[in-house]
């Protein structure tokens, strides 16, 4: 079907200031949506209060209101602008909550404003824990045993029925704000008081613990004709109990059998239909019991999320842009894929590489904060890396964090042998923390069996074996010393080892000497295309990652070029404002007829 002709003006709600669990990924999605809707001839009005965003630039929307993202402002803007529709699914939890509260005032009905992307009923069904539980029961999908409380008396009654440990999940919050895992009554009281304060409807769900189960996410899109596509599967390396924003994640999922994947796929489609997200993207999170394959539904976000930005960059499928076009009446089989220029949005992405996302924490800025990861998100940014194997992408991701590490160790910054006592090591492995990966390496180097590591960390043995292969190759490289043979050199690069790591392991060579020897041996990186279709169709958009293979897919023009270096992962003191600068530098160069080449590792950026 063609776009809707009864809508002329659309109001988009932004995400407001950057906070932990809501960062520049919503600038990315909002900017895409503004561009897509303006392309289609709609007048776009935007409310956002963050001056460092691209979406608040005068040319992004037709009208921009730099105002607080709250109900009062939204009502005033609606009264003045009289939009035909409002799109709240691209501004994170802030936009959703603001739209829900505004609807209660009667402002939408008064001025005949339609909510597109997701209806109030769909948002409530997904965000209200009790309504969500009822919806899952209706389609015979299991969720953890749980109960709801709106005061501390009810908390006590529900906790007696469920038993400890208990996961506290406040309704209508972002990034697990106010929640956590309670192992006793004192912790339960602390989390529930915070959760009730943070919740939009003063409600918390107390949930049976599934700590240790494997966690997966699927990004799903649906149009009003009920066509549904799965954009990307994402696997959390950290087991349940760690917020997905604080977990290292991998796309596509690595440890699912095809049967298990199809089970998650079928469940995702059933969920998006039952919740009633008519158009746009949603994120569905699952937990799988590694012992018997039992599946439960963790939650569903009826909007674009942090994972949506990652999935967009991982696959090349512009989720927010497509979501905006679906919201105004198009169907998936009518929207072309920008990357290939040949396929349509109903063509599910297929990728022939591995993407790893690693969170960036800044516990060093807050010495009194405990370095423990739980169900409330604590990371301030993230980095994304792409490689032909998990090992390559994993090591690239670690050095992209800009925390002074050259990869998975082998850089002189690992704990010295014998410096970590047995009890301390077990504690660091069993308690999720920002440095746990490097304690895993220490344990592997000191001979801890994979089975014991798995019992302590609940990380799937497949990932632990991958890490052990890196550690084993490191030992071989060390034994070879300065005379690293070509086959071992090439293998090291395919395992993601940097020149800095190889120089350290050589016992005397410098980075430059290693780089020169590598070039002399003809071991140089090539660039591969991210094309959404595993090279089945020729890609039009030049979007690359580096790896060590024979064929280079980079298309080099004769135009004058400038490389723009991005800011890498967000951190305290360096955030979205540098994305803004890089984007405008690219625009300026394009105006001057100069080709710009962007180099960055941040999946949240425009």
PDB file of C-alpha atoms in Angstrom, residues 70 150 184 402 569:
ATOM      1  CA  UNK A  70       7.639  15.990  29.473  1.00  0.00           C
ATOM      2  CA  UNK A 150       2.552  -1.653  44.587  1.00  0.00           C
ATOM      3  CA  UNK A 184      17.718 -11.644  51.185  1.00  0.00           C
ATOM      4  CA  UNK A 402      40.265   2.566  24.622  1.00  0.00           C
ATOM      5  CA  UNK A 569      32.800   4.502  22.596  1.00  0.00           C
TER       6      UNK A 569
END
